[in-house]
Short mmCIF file of C-alpha atoms in Angstrom, two decimals:
data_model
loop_
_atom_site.label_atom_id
_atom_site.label_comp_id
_atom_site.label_asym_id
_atom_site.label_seq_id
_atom_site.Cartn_x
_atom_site.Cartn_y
_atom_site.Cartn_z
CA UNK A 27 350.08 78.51 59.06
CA UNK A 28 346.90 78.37 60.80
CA UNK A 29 344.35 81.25 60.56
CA UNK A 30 344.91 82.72 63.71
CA UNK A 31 348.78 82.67 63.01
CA UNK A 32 347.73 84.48 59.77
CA UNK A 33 346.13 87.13 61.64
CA UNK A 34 348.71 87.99 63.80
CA UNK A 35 350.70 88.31 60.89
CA UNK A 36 348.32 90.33 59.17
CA UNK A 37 347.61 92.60 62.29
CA UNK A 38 351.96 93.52 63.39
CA UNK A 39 352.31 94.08 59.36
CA UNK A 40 349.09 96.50 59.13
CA UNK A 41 349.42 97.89 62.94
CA UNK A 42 350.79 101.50 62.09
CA UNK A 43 348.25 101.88 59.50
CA UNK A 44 345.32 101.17 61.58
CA UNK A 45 346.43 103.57 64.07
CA UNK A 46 346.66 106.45 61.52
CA UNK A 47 343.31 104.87 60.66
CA UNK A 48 342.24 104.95 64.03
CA UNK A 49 343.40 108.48 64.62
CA UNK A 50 341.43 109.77 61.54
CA UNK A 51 338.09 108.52 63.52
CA UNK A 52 338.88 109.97 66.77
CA UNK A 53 340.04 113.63 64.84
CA UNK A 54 335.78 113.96 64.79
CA UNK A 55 334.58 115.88 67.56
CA UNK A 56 331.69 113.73 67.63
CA UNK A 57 330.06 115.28 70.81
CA UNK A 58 326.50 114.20 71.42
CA UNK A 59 325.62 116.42 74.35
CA UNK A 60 326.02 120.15 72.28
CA UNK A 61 323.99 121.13 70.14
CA UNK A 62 327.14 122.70 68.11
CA UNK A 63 328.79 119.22 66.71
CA UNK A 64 325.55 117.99 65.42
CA UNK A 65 327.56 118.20 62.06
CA UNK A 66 330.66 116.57 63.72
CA UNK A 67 327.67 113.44 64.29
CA UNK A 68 326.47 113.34 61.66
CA UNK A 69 329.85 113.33 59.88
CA UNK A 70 331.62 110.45 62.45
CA UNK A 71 328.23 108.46 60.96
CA UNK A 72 329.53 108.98 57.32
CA UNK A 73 333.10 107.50 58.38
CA UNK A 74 331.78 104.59 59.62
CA UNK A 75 329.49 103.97 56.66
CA UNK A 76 332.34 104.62 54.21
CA UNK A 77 334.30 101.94 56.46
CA UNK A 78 332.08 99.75 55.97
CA UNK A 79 332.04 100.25 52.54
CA UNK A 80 335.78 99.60 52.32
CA UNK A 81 335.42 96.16 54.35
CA UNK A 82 332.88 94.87 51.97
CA UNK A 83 329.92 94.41 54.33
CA UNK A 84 326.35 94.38 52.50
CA UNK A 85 322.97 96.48 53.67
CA UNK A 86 324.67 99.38 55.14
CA UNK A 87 322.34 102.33 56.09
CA UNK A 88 322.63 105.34 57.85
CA UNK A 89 319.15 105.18 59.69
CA UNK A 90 317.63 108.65 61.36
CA UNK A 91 315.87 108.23 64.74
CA UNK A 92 314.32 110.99 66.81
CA UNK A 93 317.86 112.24 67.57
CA UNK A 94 320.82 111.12 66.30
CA UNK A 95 321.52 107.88 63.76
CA UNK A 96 322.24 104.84 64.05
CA UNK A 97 324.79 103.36 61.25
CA UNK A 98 324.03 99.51 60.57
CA UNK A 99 325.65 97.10 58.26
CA UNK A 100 325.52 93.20 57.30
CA UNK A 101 327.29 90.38 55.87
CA UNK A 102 325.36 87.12 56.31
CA UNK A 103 327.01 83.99 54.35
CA UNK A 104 328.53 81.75 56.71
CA UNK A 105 325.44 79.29 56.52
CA UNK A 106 324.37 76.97 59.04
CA UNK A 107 326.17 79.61 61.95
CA UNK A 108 325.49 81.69 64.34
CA UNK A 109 325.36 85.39 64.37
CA UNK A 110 326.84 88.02 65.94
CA UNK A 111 324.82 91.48 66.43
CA UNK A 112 327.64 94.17 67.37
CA UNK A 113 326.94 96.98 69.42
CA UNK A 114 329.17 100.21 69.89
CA UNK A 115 329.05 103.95 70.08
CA UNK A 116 330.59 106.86 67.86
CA UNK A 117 329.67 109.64 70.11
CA UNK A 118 331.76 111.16 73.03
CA UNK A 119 331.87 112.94 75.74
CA UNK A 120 332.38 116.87 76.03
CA UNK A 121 336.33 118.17 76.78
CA UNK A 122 336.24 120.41 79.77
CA UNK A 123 338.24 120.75 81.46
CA UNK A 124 340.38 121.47 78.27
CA UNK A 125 343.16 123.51 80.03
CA UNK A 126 343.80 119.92 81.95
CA UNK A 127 344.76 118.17 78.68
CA UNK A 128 348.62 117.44 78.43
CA UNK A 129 347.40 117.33 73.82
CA UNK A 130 344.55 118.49 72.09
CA UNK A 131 341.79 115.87 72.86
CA UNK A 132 340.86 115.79 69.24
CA UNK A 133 344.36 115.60 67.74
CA UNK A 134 345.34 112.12 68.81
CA UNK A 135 349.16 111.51 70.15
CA UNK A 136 350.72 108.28 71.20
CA UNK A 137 353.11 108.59 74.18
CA UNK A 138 354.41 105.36 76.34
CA UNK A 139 352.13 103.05 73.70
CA UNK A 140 349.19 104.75 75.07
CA UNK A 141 346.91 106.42 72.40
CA UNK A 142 345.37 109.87 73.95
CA UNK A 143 342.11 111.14 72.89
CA UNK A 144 338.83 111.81 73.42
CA UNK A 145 337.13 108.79 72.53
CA UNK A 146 340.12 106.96 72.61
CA UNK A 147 338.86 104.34 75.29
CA UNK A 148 335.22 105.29 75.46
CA UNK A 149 334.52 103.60 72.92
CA UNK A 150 335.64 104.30 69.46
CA UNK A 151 338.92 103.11 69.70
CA UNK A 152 336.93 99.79 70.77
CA UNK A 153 334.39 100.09 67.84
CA UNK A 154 337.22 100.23 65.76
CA UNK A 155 338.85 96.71 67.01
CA UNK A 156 335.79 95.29 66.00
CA UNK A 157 336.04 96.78 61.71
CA UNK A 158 339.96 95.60 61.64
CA UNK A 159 339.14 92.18 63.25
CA UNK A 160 336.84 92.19 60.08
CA UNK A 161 339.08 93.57 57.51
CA UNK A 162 341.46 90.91 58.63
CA UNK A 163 339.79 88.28 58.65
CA UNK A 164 338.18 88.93 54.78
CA UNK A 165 342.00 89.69 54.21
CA UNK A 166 343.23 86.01 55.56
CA UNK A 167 340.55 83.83 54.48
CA UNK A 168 338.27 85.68 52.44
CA UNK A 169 335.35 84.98 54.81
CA UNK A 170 334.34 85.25 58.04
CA UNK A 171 333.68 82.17 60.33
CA UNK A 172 329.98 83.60 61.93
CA UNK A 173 327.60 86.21 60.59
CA UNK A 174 327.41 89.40 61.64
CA UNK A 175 325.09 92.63 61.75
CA UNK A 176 326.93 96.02 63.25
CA UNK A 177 324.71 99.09 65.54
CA UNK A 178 326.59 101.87 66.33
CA UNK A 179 324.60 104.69 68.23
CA UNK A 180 325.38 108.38 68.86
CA UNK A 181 323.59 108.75 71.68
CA UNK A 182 324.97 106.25 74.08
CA UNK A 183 326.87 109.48 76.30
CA UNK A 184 323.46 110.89 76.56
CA UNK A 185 321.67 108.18 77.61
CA UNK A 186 320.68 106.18 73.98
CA UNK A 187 317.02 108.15 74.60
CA UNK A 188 316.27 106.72 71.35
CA UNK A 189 317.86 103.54 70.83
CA UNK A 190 315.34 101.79 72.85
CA UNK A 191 312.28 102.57 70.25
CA UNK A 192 314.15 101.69 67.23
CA UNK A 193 315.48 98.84 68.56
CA UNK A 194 311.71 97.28 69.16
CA UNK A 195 310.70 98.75 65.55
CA UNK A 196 313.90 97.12 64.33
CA UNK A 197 313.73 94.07 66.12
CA UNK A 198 313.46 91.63 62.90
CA UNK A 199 316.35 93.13 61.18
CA UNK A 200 318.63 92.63 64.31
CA UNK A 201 317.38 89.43 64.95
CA UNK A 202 320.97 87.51 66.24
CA UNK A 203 322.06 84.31 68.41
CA UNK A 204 324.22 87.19 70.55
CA UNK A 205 325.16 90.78 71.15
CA UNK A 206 328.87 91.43 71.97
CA UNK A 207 329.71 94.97 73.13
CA UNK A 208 333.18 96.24 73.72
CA UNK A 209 332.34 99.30 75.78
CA UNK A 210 333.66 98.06 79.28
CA UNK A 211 337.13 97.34 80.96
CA UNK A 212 339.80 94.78 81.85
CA UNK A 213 339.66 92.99 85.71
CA UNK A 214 342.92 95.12 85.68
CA UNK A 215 346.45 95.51 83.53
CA UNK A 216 346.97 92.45 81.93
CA UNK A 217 344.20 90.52 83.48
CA UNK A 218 341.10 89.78 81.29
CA UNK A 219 337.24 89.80 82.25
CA UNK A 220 334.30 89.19 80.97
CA UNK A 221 331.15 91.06 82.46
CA UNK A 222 327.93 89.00 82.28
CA UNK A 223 326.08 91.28 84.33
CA UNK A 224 325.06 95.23 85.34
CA UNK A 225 323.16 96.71 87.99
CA UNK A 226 320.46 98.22 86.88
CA UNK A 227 319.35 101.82 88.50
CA UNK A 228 316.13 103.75 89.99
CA UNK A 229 315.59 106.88 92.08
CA UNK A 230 313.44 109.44 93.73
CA UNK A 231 313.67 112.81 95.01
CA UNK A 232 311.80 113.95 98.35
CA UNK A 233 310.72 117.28 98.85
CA UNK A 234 309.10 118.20 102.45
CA UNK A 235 307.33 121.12 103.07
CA UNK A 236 306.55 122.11 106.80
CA UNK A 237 305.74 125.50 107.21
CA UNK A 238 304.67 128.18 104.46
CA UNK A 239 308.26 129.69 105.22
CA UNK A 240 311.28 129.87 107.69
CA UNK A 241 310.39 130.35 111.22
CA UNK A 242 312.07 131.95 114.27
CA UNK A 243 313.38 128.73 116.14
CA UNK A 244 312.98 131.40 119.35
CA UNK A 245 309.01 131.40 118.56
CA UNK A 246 308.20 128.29 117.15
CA UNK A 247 311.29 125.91 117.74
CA UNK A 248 309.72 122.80 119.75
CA UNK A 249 305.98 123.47 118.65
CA UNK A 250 306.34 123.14 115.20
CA UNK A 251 307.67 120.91 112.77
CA UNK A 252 311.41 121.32 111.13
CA UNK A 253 311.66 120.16 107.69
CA UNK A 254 315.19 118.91 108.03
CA UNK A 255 314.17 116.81 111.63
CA UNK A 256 311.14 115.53 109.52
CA UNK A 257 314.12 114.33 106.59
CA UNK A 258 316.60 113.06 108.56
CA UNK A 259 313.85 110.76 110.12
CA UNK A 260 312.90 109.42 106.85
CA UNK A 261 316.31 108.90 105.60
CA UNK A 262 317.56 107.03 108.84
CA UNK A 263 314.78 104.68 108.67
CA UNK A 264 316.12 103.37 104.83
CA UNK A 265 318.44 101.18 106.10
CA UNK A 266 319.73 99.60 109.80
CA UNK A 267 323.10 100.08 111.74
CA UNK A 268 324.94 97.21 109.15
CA UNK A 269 323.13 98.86 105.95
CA UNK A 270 320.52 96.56 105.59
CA UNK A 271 317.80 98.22 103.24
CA UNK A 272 314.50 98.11 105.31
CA UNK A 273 312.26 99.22 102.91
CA UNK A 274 309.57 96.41 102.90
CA UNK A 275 310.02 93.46 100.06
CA UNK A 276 312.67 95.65 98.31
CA UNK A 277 314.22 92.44 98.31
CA UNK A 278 311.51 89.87 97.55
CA UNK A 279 312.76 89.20 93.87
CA UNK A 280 316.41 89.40 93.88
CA UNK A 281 318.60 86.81 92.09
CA UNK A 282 320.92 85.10 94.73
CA UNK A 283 324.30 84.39 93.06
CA UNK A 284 325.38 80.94 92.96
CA UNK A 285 327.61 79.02 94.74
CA UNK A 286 329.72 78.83 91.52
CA UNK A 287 329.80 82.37 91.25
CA UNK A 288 330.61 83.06 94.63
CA UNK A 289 333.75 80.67 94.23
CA UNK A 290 334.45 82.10 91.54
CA UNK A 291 334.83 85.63 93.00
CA UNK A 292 336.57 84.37 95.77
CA UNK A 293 338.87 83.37 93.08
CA UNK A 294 339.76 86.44 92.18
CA UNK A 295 341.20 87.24 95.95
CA UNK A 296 340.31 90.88 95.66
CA UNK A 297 342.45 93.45 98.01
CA UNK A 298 340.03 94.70 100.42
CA UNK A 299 343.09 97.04 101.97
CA UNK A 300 344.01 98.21 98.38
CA UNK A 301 340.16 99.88 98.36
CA UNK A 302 340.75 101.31 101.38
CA UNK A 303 344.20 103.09 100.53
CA UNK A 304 342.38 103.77 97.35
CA UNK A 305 339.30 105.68 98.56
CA UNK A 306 341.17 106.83 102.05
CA UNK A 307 338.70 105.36 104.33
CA UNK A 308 339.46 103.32 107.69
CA UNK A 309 336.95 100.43 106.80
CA UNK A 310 334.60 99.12 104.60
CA UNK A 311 331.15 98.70 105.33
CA UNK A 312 328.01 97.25 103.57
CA UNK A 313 324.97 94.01 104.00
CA UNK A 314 326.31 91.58 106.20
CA UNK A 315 327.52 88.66 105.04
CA UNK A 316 328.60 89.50 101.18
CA UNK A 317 332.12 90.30 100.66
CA UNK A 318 333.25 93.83 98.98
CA UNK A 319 332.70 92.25 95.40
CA UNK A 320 329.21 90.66 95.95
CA UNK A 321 328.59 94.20 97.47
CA UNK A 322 329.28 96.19 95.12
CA UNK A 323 328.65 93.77 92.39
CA UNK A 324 325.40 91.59 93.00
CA UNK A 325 323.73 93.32 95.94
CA UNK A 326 321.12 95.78 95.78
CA UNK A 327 321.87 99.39 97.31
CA UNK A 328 319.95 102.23 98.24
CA UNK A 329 321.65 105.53 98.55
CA UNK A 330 321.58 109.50 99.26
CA UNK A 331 323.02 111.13 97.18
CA UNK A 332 322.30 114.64 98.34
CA UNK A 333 320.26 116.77 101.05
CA UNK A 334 319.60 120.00 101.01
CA UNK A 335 317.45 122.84 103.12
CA UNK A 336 317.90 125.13 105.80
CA UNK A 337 320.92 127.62 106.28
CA UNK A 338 324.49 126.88 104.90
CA UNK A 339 326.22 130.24 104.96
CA UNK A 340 328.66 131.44 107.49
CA UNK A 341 327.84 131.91 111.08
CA UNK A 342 324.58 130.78 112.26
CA UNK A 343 320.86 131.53 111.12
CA UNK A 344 318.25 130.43 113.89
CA UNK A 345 315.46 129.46 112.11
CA UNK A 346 312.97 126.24 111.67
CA UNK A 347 313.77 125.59 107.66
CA UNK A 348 310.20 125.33 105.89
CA UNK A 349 311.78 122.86 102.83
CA UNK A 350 314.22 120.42 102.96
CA UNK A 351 314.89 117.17 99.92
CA UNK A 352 316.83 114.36 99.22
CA UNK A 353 317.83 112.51 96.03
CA UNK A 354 318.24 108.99 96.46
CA UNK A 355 319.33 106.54 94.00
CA UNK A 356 319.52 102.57 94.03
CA UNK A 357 321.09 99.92 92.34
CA UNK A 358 318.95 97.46 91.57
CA UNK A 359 320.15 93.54 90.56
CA UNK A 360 318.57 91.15 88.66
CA UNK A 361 314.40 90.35 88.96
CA UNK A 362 314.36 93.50 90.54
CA UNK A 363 312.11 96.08 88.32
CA UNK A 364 312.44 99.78 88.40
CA UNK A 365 308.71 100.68 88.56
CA UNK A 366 308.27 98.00 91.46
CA UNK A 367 311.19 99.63 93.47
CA UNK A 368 310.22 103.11 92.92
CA UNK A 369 306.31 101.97 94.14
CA UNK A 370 308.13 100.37 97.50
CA UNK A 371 310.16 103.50 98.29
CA UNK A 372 307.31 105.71 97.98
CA UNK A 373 305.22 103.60 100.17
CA UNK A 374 307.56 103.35 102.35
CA UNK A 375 308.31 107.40 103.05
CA UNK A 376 304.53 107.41 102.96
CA UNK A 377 304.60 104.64 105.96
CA UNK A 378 307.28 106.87 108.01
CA UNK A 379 306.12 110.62 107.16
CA UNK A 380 306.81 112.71 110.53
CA UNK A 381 304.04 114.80 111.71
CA UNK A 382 303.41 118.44 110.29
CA UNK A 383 304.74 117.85 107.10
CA UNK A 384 303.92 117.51 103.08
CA UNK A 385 305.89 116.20 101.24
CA UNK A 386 306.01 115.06 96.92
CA UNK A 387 308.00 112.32 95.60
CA UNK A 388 309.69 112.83 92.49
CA UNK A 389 311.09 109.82 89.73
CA UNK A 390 314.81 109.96 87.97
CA UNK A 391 315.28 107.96 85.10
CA UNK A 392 315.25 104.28 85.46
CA UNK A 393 317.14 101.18 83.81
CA UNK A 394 316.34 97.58 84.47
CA UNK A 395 319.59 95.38 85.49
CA UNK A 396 320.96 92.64 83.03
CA UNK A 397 322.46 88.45 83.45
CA UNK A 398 323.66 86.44 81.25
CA UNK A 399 323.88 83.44 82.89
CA UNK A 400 327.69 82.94 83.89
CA UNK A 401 327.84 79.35 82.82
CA UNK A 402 326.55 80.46 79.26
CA UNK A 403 328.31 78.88 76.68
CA UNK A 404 328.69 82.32 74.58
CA UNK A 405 330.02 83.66 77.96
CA UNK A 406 332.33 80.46 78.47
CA UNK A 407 333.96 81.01 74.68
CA UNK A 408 334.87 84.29 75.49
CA UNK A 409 336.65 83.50 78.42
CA UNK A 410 338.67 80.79 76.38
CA UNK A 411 339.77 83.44 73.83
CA UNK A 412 341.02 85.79 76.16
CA UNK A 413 342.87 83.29 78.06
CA UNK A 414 344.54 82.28 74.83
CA UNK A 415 345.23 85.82 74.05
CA UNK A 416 346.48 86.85 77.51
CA UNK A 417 348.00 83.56 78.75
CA UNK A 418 346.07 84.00 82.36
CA UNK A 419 342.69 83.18 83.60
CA UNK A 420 340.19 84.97 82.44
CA UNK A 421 337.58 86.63 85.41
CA UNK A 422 334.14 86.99 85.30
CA UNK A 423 332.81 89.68 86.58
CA UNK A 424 329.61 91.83 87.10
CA UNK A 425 330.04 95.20 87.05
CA UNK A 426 328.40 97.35 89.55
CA UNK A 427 327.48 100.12 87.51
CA UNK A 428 324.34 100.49 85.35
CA UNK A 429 323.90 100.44 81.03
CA UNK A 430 320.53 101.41 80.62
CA UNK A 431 320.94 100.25 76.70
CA UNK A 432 322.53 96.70 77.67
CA UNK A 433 319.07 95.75 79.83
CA UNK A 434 316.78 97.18 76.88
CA UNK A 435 318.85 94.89 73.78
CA UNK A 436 318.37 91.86 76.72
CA UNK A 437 314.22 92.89 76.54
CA UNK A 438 313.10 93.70 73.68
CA UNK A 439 316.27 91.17 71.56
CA UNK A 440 315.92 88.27 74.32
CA UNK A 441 319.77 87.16 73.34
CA UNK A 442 322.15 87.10 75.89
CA UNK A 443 325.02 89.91 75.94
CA UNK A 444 328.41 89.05 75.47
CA UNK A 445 330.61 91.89 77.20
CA UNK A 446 334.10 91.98 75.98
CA UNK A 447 335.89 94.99 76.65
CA UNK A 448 339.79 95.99 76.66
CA UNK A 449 339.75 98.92 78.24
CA UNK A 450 341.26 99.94 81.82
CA UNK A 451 339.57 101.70 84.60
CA UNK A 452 342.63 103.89 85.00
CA UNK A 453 342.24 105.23 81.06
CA UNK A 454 340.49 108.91 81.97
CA UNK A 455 337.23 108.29 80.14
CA UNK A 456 334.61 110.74 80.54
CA UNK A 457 337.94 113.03 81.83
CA UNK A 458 340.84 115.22 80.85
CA UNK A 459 343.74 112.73 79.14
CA UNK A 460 341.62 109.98 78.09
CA UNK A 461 343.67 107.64 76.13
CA UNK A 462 343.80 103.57 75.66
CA UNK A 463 346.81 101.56 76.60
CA UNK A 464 347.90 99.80 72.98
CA UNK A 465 348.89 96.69 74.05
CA UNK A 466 345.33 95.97 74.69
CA UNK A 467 344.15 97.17 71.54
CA UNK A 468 347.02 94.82 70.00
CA UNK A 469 345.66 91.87 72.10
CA UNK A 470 341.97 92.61 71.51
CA UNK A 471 342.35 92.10 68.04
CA UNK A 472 343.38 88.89 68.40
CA UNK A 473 341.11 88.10 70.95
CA UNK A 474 337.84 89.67 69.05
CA UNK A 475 338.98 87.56 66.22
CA UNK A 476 339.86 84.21 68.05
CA UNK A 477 335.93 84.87 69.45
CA UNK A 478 334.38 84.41 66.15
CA UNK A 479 336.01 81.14 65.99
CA UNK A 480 334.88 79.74 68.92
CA UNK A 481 331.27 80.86 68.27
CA UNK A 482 331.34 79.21 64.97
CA UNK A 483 332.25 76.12 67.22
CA UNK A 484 328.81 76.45 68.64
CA UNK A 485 326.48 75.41 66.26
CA UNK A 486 323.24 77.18 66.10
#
């Protein structure tokens, strides 16, 4: 019996047990955002400490930061190999809605092989493949076939504000060949992906100030200066007719995608019409030449995301509006940096402010984008295991959506990132009813633990 033939064996035999296991770790109410489970934190830190404990990993610390800890645990005897850094999350997301729940979101209930919960998907019911793929692999062979160092966060649903810092002050004792995070999703049911890249995100609010209040558009209208003509002005000249951004050099420094990884998209023959139905729009529209994929995954964007001034009541109020904003957020792609974007935007309202107006510029948050090359060999290896797992191809994919921490482990680490998730965009994270489909968490464990084996292929 080979090993992997062992594990299966060992994960159908133990499979009921892990869920009770699993349903034990998603019972805390580990909610980062309120104040009110900082006890419920601290407590879903203990669990996985004690866990660790039970799988017989070495150096394991519960490790304060500025908010909330970080749990971290070794084992490092597989000589001559690589290692493995693990990232993962034990907080979650807040309830509400709860009177949309079909089961308490903290009392876990399996129905159609799907597990419901909050947390279920997002992520610790991912963080938890990762200890059984562990447990059963010290259970098989009494080793493990790479080294590995676990960081699980609770702060990732609030932005990881202090991940980044101890990260850099840590930076020696997660020193690693690779990080591999399970916090993202399938291509779609039954077909496997691995993301090797994430936009990365920047954005400004303008505020424009014409008069020192409303005016009587009788009196004034056509001699002075409306705050929401003077906005619409700068917001039409962001981008052209197609959606072109025209902000000058905003794309200077971005990354064109290869030629493989345009095929390989193409590969995927994405349904266009399916987005459509989806999102109940007539058409698509975006840059000219990229298809709906290099759009939405590779391409920079520049978007409003709100405007607001003037009167919005019933009926009609004839005045000039004094104020009027707009927050605008883009999605930034790799070689693009946050700071430099921000600095062209500004400029650029600067370059096109209307007459008889003031107007401040306000920054949002920002997170740089991430690559890992897409012919990396840690990136190739996971595609194998899934493949072997799932019996299909496996797609590689960049996901258009931004994870500020992913970027700042790529900085500050410099090791590529290794994204292998299982869940499913259709799973309700972040909403009412989130659960994870259990045929995925079956298959993950196999494919987690197939993974190890094909790093350990790779010498260091």
């Amino acid at each position: 019996m080979t090993n992997l033939q062992q594990l299966d064996a060992y994960f159908a035999e133990h499979r009921e047990a892990h869920l009770e296991e699993l349903k034990e770790f998603l019972r805390i109410p580990s909610i980062s955002s309120l104040s009110e489970h900082k006890e419920d934190i601290q407590h879903a830190a203990k669990w996985l400490a004690g866990t660790f404990e039970k799988l017989n990993l070495e150096n394991i610390s519960i490790m304060a930061t500025e908010g909330h800890p970080v749990v971290y645990a070794d084992w490092l005897h597989a000589e001559g190999k690589p290692t493995i850094l693990f990232y993962g999350h034990y907080d979650v997301q807040p309830v509400d809605p709860l009177h949309l729940w079909e089961s308490e979101p903290f009392n876990p209930s399996i129905r159609d092989n799907k597990l419901f919960a909050r947390g279920a998907s997002d992520d610790k019911g991912q963080v938890f493949m990762h200890l059984k793929m562990i447990e059963a692999l010290f259970a098989t062979t009494g080793t493990l076939p790479v080294n590995v160092k676990f960081i699980y966060e609770g702060e990732e649903e609030i932005g990881s504000p202090h991940l980044p810092a101890f990260v850099e002050q840590h930076k020696e004792k997660l020193a690693a060949d690779l990080i591999l995070i399970s916090d993202t999703g399938l291509y779609g049911p039954g077909k496997p992906a691995v993301c090797y890249g994430l936009r990365g995100l920047t954005g400004i609010q303008i505020d424009i100030r014409a008069a020192k209040g409303d005016l009587h558009s009788g009196l004034y209208g056509g001699g002075v200066q409306n705050a929401i003509h003077a906005l619409a002005e700068i917001l039409a000249s962001f981008r052209d007719e197609q959606g072109t951004i025209q902000v000058e050099g905003f794309y200077d420094k971005v990354l064109p995608l290869t030629e493989e990884e345009r095929e390989a998209y193409r590969a995927l023959s994405f349904d266009e019409e399916a987005v459509k139905q989806e999102v109940g729009v007539q058409e698509l529209v975006g840059e000219p030449g990229f298809s709906y994929l290099e759009r939405t995954w590779a391409r920079p964007t520049l978007e409003v995301n709100g405007v607001f001034g003037g009167f919005s009541g019933e009926g009609i109020k004839t005045v000039l509006p004094a104020e009027a904003g707009a927050k605008i957020t883009c999605r930034l792609v790799p070689n693009q940096e946050p700071d430099e974007i921000v600095a062209l935007l500004k400029a650029h309202v600067e370059k096109h402010k209307p007459a008889g107006v003031e107007i401040n510029i306000s920054e949002f948050d920002k997170g740089r984008p991430f690559l890992t090359p897409f012919n990396h060999p840690f990136i190739q290896a996971a595609g194998r295991s899934y493949e072997k797992v799932y019996n299909v191809p496996t797609a590689y994919t960049r996901g258009g959506g931004s994870i500020p921490i992913v970027a700042a482990f790529d900085e500050i680490l410099e090791l590529p990132v290794v994204l292998m998730g299982f869940g499913l965009s259709s799973e309700n994270f972040h909403a009412p009813n989130e659960h994870f489909h259990l045929e995925n968490f079956d298959k993950g464990l196999r494919v987690l633990s197939d993974y190890l084996y094909e790093v350990a292929e790779l010498q260091k």
